[in-house]
Amino acid sequence: MADWAGMPHDLLVLIANRVKVIEDFIAFNCVCNSWRTASTKDNFDVLSAQLPLLMLPDDHENNYYREFYSLSKGKVSRKLYLPEAKGRECFPSHQVGWLLTQSFDGENVNLLNPFSRTQIRLPNQFALIDEDEELIEQEEYNYIRNAILSANPSFTSDYVLVIAYNTDVNHLAFWRPGDINWNKFRIGHRVGGVSDMIYFKGQFYLVTWSGALGIIDFQGPNSVPESNVIYLNDDKKLFRQHSTQFYLVDVNDALLLVTRFGRRRSNASRALETVKFELYELDVVKGNMKELNNLGDSTIFVGCNGATSIDSTKFTGVIKPNHIYFTDDWFDQNYHLECGGGKDMGCYNLEDGNIESFYPELSLSHICPPTWVIPSL
C-alpha cells in the first residue's frame, strides 16, 4: 500500500496549489497531518471562481452543525460545526464567504465566515431605535433585511457595511470597523421600502418596492454617505404588481434588475411559488430599463439578500448557462407558514420558462431557510 502520508512536502504543496475548488481543498486538508501542513491558506488561490453552496437549515437534533449542499457533487459535501449560527437567521453579504447573522430577539448581530468561523461583532438591533420612538413589535420594526459589504473583511479593514431594516419604509444605516453604533441615514423622500441592494463599481445601489433606484457613495474613510435617487421608467408597471421580488445583480459589468413573479399555491394558503423571471438592464443615469431575454454563458443565483452571477463556462457540466437558480425568498409569507420557508426552490430556464429541481430533499425553516453561500477560507 502506498504511504500517502509520507509524500514529500514540496510535492504536496505543488498539488495543493493546483486545487482550485475550495471544497476539494478543504477535503485535501483533512487527509492527514502532512497534507494539512501543505494546504495552508497561503497555498490556495483565493481569487479562483467558486460555485455557491446551498447552506441548509439547522439540524434540529444537533443544531450546532450546518450542512452545505454541493451542486457539483449532487450531495451534502460539508457539515460544519457552527455554534455561531445556532438558531439565527443567516444571509449573504455580497462578499465571498461572509454572512450576516442575527438572533430573533435582536440581541446578537454579527458578520460570520462559516468556513473559517471568523466572527465580527456588530451593534445589535436595539441600537437602531430612536429614543423618541415607541417600539410595539420589536422583531418586525427593526429586523435587518438587507446587508451589503463594500469589501471583503478577510483582506481589509477598510470597508463599509450598509443595512436596510424595517423595509416597509426607507430605513438605512451603515457601520465601519471601530464604530460603536449604527449610523442611520435616509435617501430621498417617500421612495418606498428597500427590496434589494448591491455594491457595484464603487457605489452602493438599492432598488425600492416603488421603483426608485438609490445610489449611495462614500467618498472617504470617514465620510458621510452622499446619495442620489432616480425613478426607473417602468413602462410594464412591474412595481405595481403583487407577489413580486426584485434583485440587483452585476452581470459582465452591467447592472441588471431581476424580477421574480410568484403565485399562491392554493387559495387556502399564504405560500407562494415562483412562476417566472424577467431581466432588465438598467441605465443608472436616465433610469431606462432594457429587457433582456438571454444571459449567454452567465448564470444567476438569487435568494435571501440578493443575487450573484457566475460564468458557467468555468463549471461546465455542473451549472446551466442562461438559467436562474433560486431559493425560497418569500419572507413575509413564509413567516406565517407552519413549517416555514424552503419549498420554493428551482432552476429557471430563461429560454423556455421551464423550472427544474436542483435539490432532491425538502429543508424547511422559519428562521433560516436554505440560502446560497460562496465558500472561502
Coordinates of C-alpha atoms in Angstrom, one line a residue:
M1 CA 0.0 0.0 0.0
A2 CA 1.3 3.5 -0.9
D3 CA 2.3 5.7 2.0
W4 CA 0.3 8.8 1.1
A5 CA 1.2 10.5 4.4
G6 CA 4.9 10.1 3.5
M7 CA 4.8 12.1 0.2
P8 CA 7.4 14.8 0.0
H9 CA 6.2 18.2 1.4
D10 CA 7.2 20.1 -1.7
L11 CA 5.2 17.7 -3.9
L12 CA 2.1 18.1 -1.7
V13 CA 2.4 21.9 -1.9
L14 CA 2.5 21.7 -5.7
I15 CA -0.6 19.5 -5.7
A16 CA -2.4 21.8 -3.2
N17 CA -1.6 24.8 -5.5
R18 CA -3.5 23.1 -8.3
V19 CA -6.6 22.6 -6.3
K20 CA -9.0 25.4 -7.4
V21 CA -12.3 24.3 -5.8
I22 CA -12.4 25.2 -2.1
E23 CA -14.5 22.1 -1.2
D24 CA -11.7 19.9 -2.6
F25 CA -9.0 22.0 -0.9
I26 CA -10.8 21.5 2.5
A27 CA -11.0 17.8 1.8
F28 CA -7.3 17.7 0.9
N29 CA -6.6 19.5 4.2
C30 CA -8.4 16.8 6.2
V31 CA -6.5 13.8 4.9
C32 CA -3.7 13.7 7.5
N33 CA -1.2 16.0 9.2
S34 CA 1.3 16.1 6.4
W35 CA -1.4 17.1 3.9
R36 CA -2.8 19.6 6.3
T37 CA 0.6 21.2 6.6
A38 CA 0.9 21.6 2.9
S39 CA -2.6 23.0 2.3
T40 CA -2.3 26.3 4.2
K41 CA -4.4 29.3 3.2
D42 CA -1.3 30.8 1.5
N43 CA -1.3 27.8 -0.9
F44 CA -4.8 28.4 -2.2
D45 CA -5.8 30.8 -4.9
V46 CA -8.4 32.9 -3.1
L47 CA -9.3 34.6 -6.4
S48 CA -10.3 31.5 -8.2
A49 CA -14.0 31.3 -9.0
Q50 CA -16.2 29.4 -6.6
L51 CA -19.6 27.8 -7.1
P52 CA -22.2 28.8 -4.4
L53 CA -23.0 26.1 -1.9
L54 CA -26.6 25.7 -0.5
M55 CA -26.4 26.2 3.2
L56 CA -29.2 24.2 4.8
P57 CA -31.2 25.0 8.0
D58 CA -30.3 23.8 11.5
D59 CA -30.2 20.1 12.1
H60 CA -32.9 20.0 14.8
E61 CA -31.3 17.0 16.5
N62 CA -27.9 18.7 16.7
N63 CA -28.2 22.3 15.6
Y64 CA -24.6 23.3 16.4
Y65 CA -23.9 22.0 12.8
R66 CA -24.8 23.3 9.4
E67 CA -24.8 21.2 6.2
F68 CA -23.8 22.5 2.8
Y69 CA -25.2 21.0 -0.4
S70 CA -22.9 21.0 -3.4
L71 CA -24.3 21.3 -6.9
S72 CA -21.1 19.8 -8.4
K73 CA -21.3 16.7 -6.2
G74 CA -25.1 16.4 -6.1
K75 CA -25.0 15.8 -2.3
V76 CA -24.2 17.4 1.0
S77 CA -20.4 17.9 0.8
R78 CA -19.7 19.6 4.1
K79 CA -21.0 19.5 7.6
L80 CA -19.5 22.3 9.7
Y81 CA -19.6 22.9 13.4
L82 CA -21.2 26.3 13.6
P83 CA -22.5 27.2 17.1
E84 CA -22.3 30.8 16.0
A85 CA -25.2 30.2 13.6
K86 CA -27.4 28.3 16.0
G87 CA -31.0 29.5 15.9
R88 CA -30.0 32.6 13.9
E89 CA -31.1 33.9 10.5
C90 CA -28.1 33.9 8.1
F91 CA -27.9 35.6 4.8
P92 CA -25.1 36.6 2.4
S93 CA -23.4 40.0 2.5
H94 CA -22.3 40.0 -1.2
Q95 CA -18.7 39.4 -0.2
V96 CA -17.3 35.9 -0.7
G97 CA -17.6 33.8 2.4
W98 CA -19.3 36.3 4.6
L99 CA -22.8 36.1 6.1
L100 CA -24.7 38.5 8.4
T101 CA -26.3 36.5 11.3
Q102 CA -28.9 37.8 13.7
S103 CA -30.8 36.4 16.6
F104 CA -34.5 36.6 16.6
D105 CA -34.5 38.6 19.8
G106 CA -32.3 41.3 18.3
E107 CA -29.5 40.9 20.9
N108 CA -26.9 39.5 18.6
V109 CA -25.9 40.7 15.1
N110 CA -22.6 39.6 13.6
L111 CA -20.6 39.1 10.4
L112 CA -19.6 35.4 10.1
N113 CA -17.4 33.5 7.8
P114 CA -18.7 30.0 8.3
F115 CA -15.7 28.3 6.7
S116 CA -13.1 29.9 9.0
R117 CA -15.5 30.6 11.9
T118 CA -14.2 34.2 12.0
Q119 CA -16.8 36.4 13.6
I120 CA -17.1 40.2 13.7
R121 CA -19.5 41.6 16.3
L122 CA -21.9 44.4 15.2
P123 CA -24.2 46.7 17.1
N124 CA -27.4 44.9 18.0
Q125 CA -30.9 45.8 16.6
F126 CA -31.8 47.9 19.6
A127 CA -29.2 50.4 18.5
L128 CA -31.5 51.2 15.5
I129 CA -34.3 52.5 17.7
D130 CA -34.7 56.2 18.2
E131 CA -35.1 57.4 21.8
D132 CA -38.4 59.1 20.9
E133 CA -39.9 56.1 19.1
E134 CA -42.2 53.7 20.9
L135 CA -41.4 50.1 20.0
I136 CA -44.5 47.9 19.7
E137 CA -43.4 44.9 17.7
Q138 CA -39.6 44.7 18.2
E139 CA -38.8 42.0 15.7
E140 CA -41.0 43.5 13.0
Y141 CA -39.8 47.0 13.5
N142 CA -36.1 47.0 13.1
Y143 CA -35.3 43.5 11.8
I144 CA -32.4 43.7 9.3
R145 CA -33.5 42.5 5.9
N146 CA -30.5 43.5 3.7
A147 CA -26.8 43.8 4.4
I148 CA -24.1 44.7 1.9
L149 CA -20.3 44.9 2.3
S150 CA -18.2 47.2 0.2
A151 CA -15.1 44.9 0.6
N152 CA -14.1 41.6 2.0
P153 CA -13.2 41.7 5.7
S154 CA -10.8 38.7 5.1
F155 CA -8.5 41.0 3.2
T156 CA -9.0 44.5 4.5
S157 CA -10.4 46.5 7.4
D158 CA -11.3 49.4 5.1
Y159 CA -14.9 48.6 4.3
V160 CA -18.4 49.8 4.9
L161 CA -21.4 47.7 5.8
V162 CA -24.8 49.2 4.7
I163 CA -28.0 47.7 6.0
A164 CA -31.7 48.2 5.3
Y165 CA -34.1 47.5 8.2
N166 CA -37.9 47.8 8.7
T167 CA -38.0 47.6 4.9
D168 CA -41.6 48.7 4.6
V169 CA -40.1 52.2 4.8
N170 CA -36.8 53.8 3.8
H171 CA -34.6 52.9 6.9
L172 CA -30.9 52.6 6.2
A173 CA -27.8 52.5 8.4
F174 CA -24.1 52.0 7.9
W175 CA -21.2 50.7 10.1
R176 CA -17.4 50.8 9.8
P177 CA -14.9 48.8 11.8
G178 CA -14.4 50.8 15.1
D179 CA -17.9 52.3 15.1
I180 CA -19.8 51.7 18.4
N181 CA -23.3 52.1 16.9
W182 CA -25.1 52.1 13.6
N183 CA -25.1 55.4 11.7
K184 CA -28.6 55.9 10.4
F185 CA -29.5 57.8 7.3
R186 CA -32.2 58.1 4.6
I187 CA -32.2 58.9 1.0
G188 CA -34.8 60.9 -0.9
H189 CA -38.4 61.4 0.2
R190 CA -41.2 58.8 0.0
V191 CA -39.1 56.5 -2.1
G192 CA -40.5 53.4 -0.5
G193 CA -39.0 50.4 1.3
V194 CA -35.9 48.7 0.1
S195 CA -36.2 45.5 -1.9
D196 CA -32.6 44.8 -2.6
M197 CA -29.1 46.3 -2.5
I198 CA -25.7 45.7 -4.2
Y199 CA -22.2 47.2 -4.2
F200 CA -21.5 47.9 -7.8
K201 CA -18.5 49.8 -9.3
G202 CA -17.5 51.5 -6.1
Q203 CA -21.0 52.6 -5.0
F204 CA -24.0 51.1 -3.2
Y205 CA -27.2 50.8 -5.2
L206 CA -30.6 49.9 -3.9
V207 CA -34.0 49.4 -5.5
T208 CA -37.2 50.1 -3.7
W209 CA -40.7 48.5 -3.9
S210 CA -41.9 51.7 -5.6
G211 CA -39.4 51.6 -8.4
A212 CA -36.8 54.1 -7.1
L213 CA -33.1 53.4 -7.7
G214 CA -30.9 54.8 -5.0
I215 CA -27.2 55.4 -5.4
I216 CA -25.1 55.8 -2.3
D217 CA -21.5 57.0 -2.3
F218 CA -18.9 57.1 0.5
Q219 CA -16.1 59.4 -0.7
G220 CA -13.5 58.6 2.0
P221 CA -12.8 56.5 5.1
N222 CA -14.6 58.9 7.5
S223 CA -17.1 60.4 5.1
V224 CA -20.9 60.5 5.4
P225 CA -22.9 59.0 2.6
E226 CA -23.9 61.1 -0.4
S227 CA -27.0 59.9 -2.2
N228 CA -29.0 60.3 -5.4
V229 CA -32.3 58.9 -6.4
I230 CA -33.7 58.3 -9.8
Y231 CA -37.0 56.7 -10.7
L232 CA -37.0 53.8 -13.1
N233 CA -39.1 54.1 -16.3
D234 CA -41.4 51.2 -15.5
D235 CA -43.5 51.0 -18.7
K236 CA -44.6 47.5 -17.8
K237 CA -45.7 48.6 -14.3
L238 CA -43.6 45.9 -12.7
F239 CA -43.6 47.7 -9.4
R240 CA -47.4 47.8 -9.2
Q241 CA -47.8 44.0 -9.3
H242 CA -48.4 41.8 -6.4
S243 CA -46.3 38.8 -5.4
T244 CA -43.0 40.0 -6.9
Q245 CA -39.4 40.2 -5.7
F246 CA -36.7 42.5 -7.1
Y247 CA -33.0 41.9 -7.1
L248 CA -30.0 43.8 -8.4
V249 CA -27.1 41.8 -9.9
D250 CA -23.8 42.6 -11.7
V251 CA -23.5 40.6 -15.0
N252 CA -20.5 41.3 -17.1
D253 CA -20.2 44.8 -15.6
A254 CA -23.8 45.7 -16.4
L255 CA -26.4 46.3 -13.6
L256 CA -29.4 44.1 -14.1
L257 CA -32.8 44.1 -12.4
V258 CA -34.1 40.6 -11.8
T259 CA -37.9 40.5 -11.3
R260 CA -39.4 37.3 -9.8
F261 CA -43.1 36.6 -10.1
G262 CA -45.0 34.3 -7.8
R263 CA -48.5 33.0 -7.2
R264 CA -50.3 31.3 -4.4
R265 CA -50.0 27.6 -4.2
S266 CA -53.7 27.4 -3.3
N267 CA -56.5 29.7 -2.2
A268 CA -56.3 28.5 1.3
S269 CA -52.5 29.1 1.7
R270 CA -50.2 32.1 2.0
A271 CA -47.4 30.1 0.4
L272 CA -46.1 31.4 -2.9
E273 CA -44.4 29.6 -5.7
T274 CA -42.2 31.1 -8.4
V275 CA -43.7 31.1 -11.9
K276 CA -41.2 33.2 -14.0
F277 CA -38.4 35.7 -14.0
E278 CA -37.8 38.8 -16.2
L279 CA -34.4 40.6 -16.6
Y280 CA -33.8 44.3 -17.3
E281 CA -30.5 46.1 -17.9
L282 CA -30.6 49.4 -16.0
D283 CA -29.4 52.8 -17.2
V284 CA -28.3 54.3 -13.9
V285 CA -28.3 57.8 -15.4
K286 CA -31.6 58.0 -17.2
G287 CA -33.5 55.3 -15.4
N288 CA -34.3 53.3 -18.6
M289 CA -34.9 49.6 -18.4
K290 CA -33.9 47.4 -21.4
E291 CA -35.5 43.9 -21.2
L292 CA -33.1 41.0 -21.8
N293 CA -34.0 37.5 -22.9
N294 CA -30.7 35.8 -22.8
L295 CA -27.8 35.7 -20.3
G296 CA -25.4 34.0 -22.7
D297 CA -22.9 31.9 -20.7
S298 CA -23.9 33.6 -17.4
T299 CA -25.9 32.0 -14.6
I300 CA -27.6 33.9 -11.8
F301 CA -28.2 32.7 -8.3
V302 CA -31.0 34.5 -6.3
G303 CA -32.2 34.2 -2.8
C304 CA -32.3 35.9 0.6
N305 CA -30.5 39.2 0.4
G306 CA -29.9 39.4 -3.3
A307 CA -28.3 37.8 -6.3
T308 CA -25.0 36.9 -7.8
S309 CA -23.8 35.8 -11.2
I310 CA -21.4 33.1 -12.3
D311 CA -19.6 32.4 -15.6
S312 CA -20.9 28.9 -16.3
T313 CA -18.0 28.1 -18.6
K314 CA -15.8 27.8 -15.5
F315 CA -18.2 25.0 -14.3
T316 CA -19.1 23.2 -17.5
G317 CA -21.5 20.3 -16.9
V318 CA -22.3 21.5 -13.4
I319 CA -24.4 24.5 -13.8
K320 CA -26.5 25.5 -16.8
P321 CA -25.9 28.8 -18.7
N322 CA -28.8 31.2 -19.2
H323 CA -30.5 29.9 -16.1
I324 CA -31.5 31.3 -12.7
Y325 CA -31.1 29.1 -9.6
F326 CA -33.4 30.4 -6.9
T327 CA -34.1 29.6 -3.3
D328 CA -37.2 30.4 -1.3
D329 CA -37.2 34.1 -0.5
W330 CA -40.9 34.9 0.2
F331 CA -40.0 36.0 3.7
D332 CA -43.3 37.8 4.7
Q333 CA -45.4 34.9 3.5
N334 CA -43.2 32.1 4.9
Y335 CA -43.2 33.6 8.3
H336 CA -46.8 32.6 8.7
L337 CA -46.4 29.0 7.4
E338 CA -46.5 26.2 9.9
C339 CA -43.1 24.8 8.8
G340 CA -41.6 28.0 7.4
G341 CA -39.9 28.5 4.1
G342 CA -37.7 26.4 1.8
K343 CA -40.1 24.7 -0.5
D344 CA -40.0 27.2 -3.4
M345 CA -36.6 26.4 -5.0
G346 CA -35.6 25.5 -8.5
C347 CA -33.7 26.3 -11.7
Y348 CA -35.4 28.6 -14.2
N349 CA -34.6 28.3 -17.9
L350 CA -34.8 31.8 -19.4
E351 CA -35.2 30.4 -22.9
D352 CA -38.4 28.4 -22.5
G353 CA -39.6 29.3 -19.0
N354 CA -39.3 25.7 -17.6
I355 CA -38.4 25.2 -14.0
E356 CA -36.4 22.2 -12.8
S357 CA -35.4 21.0 -9.4
F358 CA -31.7 21.1 -8.3
Y359 CA -32.1 19.9 -4.7
P360 CA -33.7 16.5 -4.1
E361 CA -34.8 17.0 -0.5
L362 CA -37.1 19.3 1.4
S363 CA -35.5 21.6 4.0
L364 CA -37.8 24.0 5.8
S365 CA -37.2 26.6 8.4
H366 CA -38.9 29.7 9.9
I367 CA -35.6 31.3 10.9
C368 CA -33.2 30.4 8.1
P369 CA -34.4 28.6 5.0
P370 CA -31.8 27.3 2.6
T371 CA -29.6 30.1 1.3
W372 CA -26.6 30.5 -1.1
V373 CA -23.1 30.9 0.3
I374 CA -20.0 31.3 -1.8
P375 CA -17.3 29.5 0.1
S376 CA -13.9 31.0 1.1
L377 CA -11.1 30.2 3.6

